XYZ file of C-alpha atoms in Angstrom:
78
model
C 283.773 -46.358 -0.209
C 286.819 -48.441 0.704
C 287.283 -50.399 -2.528
C 289.748 -49.247 -5.160
C 288.059 -46.689 -7.367
C 288.316 -46.099 -11.057
C 286.477 -43.524 -13.107
C 284.571 -46.316 -14.832
C 283.520 -48.021 -11.591
C 282.445 -44.686 -10.110
C 280.308 -43.885 -13.156
C 278.773 -47.349 -12.976
C 277.904 -46.848 -9.325
C 276.376 -43.429 -10.038
C 274.191 -45.078 -12.676
C 273.096 -47.693 -10.117
C 272.270 -44.951 -7.622
C 270.230 -43.064 -10.216
C 268.274 -46.216 -11.097
C 267.570 -46.861 -7.423
C 266.427 -43.307 -6.809
C 264.314 -43.302 -9.973
C 262.592 -46.514 -8.879
C 260.963 -44.692 -5.994
C 261.562 -47.710 -3.765
C 264.238 -46.113 -1.563
C 263.142 -44.879 1.825
C 264.056 -41.484 3.200
C 267.277 -42.561 4.960
C 268.408 -44.694 2.020
C 267.714 -41.795 -0.341
C 269.850 -39.503 1.794
C 272.687 -42.054 1.878
C 272.478 -42.611 -1.873
C 272.513 -38.885 -2.597
C 275.565 -38.430 -0.364
C 277.378 -41.322 -2.026
C 276.408 -40.081 -5.461
C 277.690 -36.603 -4.701
C 281.020 -38.007 -3.525
C 281.306 -40.113 -6.660
C 280.426 -37.219 -8.961
C 283.094 -35.088 -7.263
C 285.608 -37.912 -7.712
C 284.709 -38.240 -11.406
C 284.986 -34.482 -11.923
C 288.462 -34.580 -10.378
C 289.487 -37.452 -12.638
C 288.230 -35.622 -15.725
C 290.079 -32.474 -14.657
C 293.301 -34.455 -14.204
C 292.947 -36.043 -17.633
C 292.178 -32.689 -19.203
C 295.267 -31.170 -17.579
C 297.346 -34.116 -18.799
C 296.095 -33.624 -22.349
C 296.930 -29.931 -22.223
C 300.466 -30.766 -21.077
C 300.807 -33.346 -23.852
C 299.660 -30.839 -26.453
C 302.159 -28.277 -25.137
C 304.938 -30.870 -25.194
C 304.076 -31.725 -28.806
C 304.071 -28.051 -29.757
C 307.472 -27.506 -28.150
C 308.852 -30.578 -29.925
C 307.572 -29.296 -33.279
C 309.066 -25.868 -32.679
C 312.401 -27.379 -31.704
C 312.387 -29.646 -34.755
C 311.541 -26.838 -37.182
C 314.586 -25.518 -39.050
C 315.708 -22.166 -37.782
C 314.687 -19.522 -40.246
C 317.041 -16.630 -40.373
C 316.000 -13.218 -41.513
C 317.831 -12.684 -44.732
C 317.178 -9.415 -46.155
């Protein structure tokens, strides 16, 4: 696939591939090509989701650090 990819376009293409395979109209070679393309797209989507998940974890950690830094220091008074 040489066109610029987005998660949304990849998911859309996977849905098209599934519809084509479900139709039963694809021949053996086309089925093989569609399965290969679908697998590549699913792997791409999984990578995108992993990257977003990692980004969210970092954001949550950054927010936690900011809250801890903003909290007034509580001294141990006796």
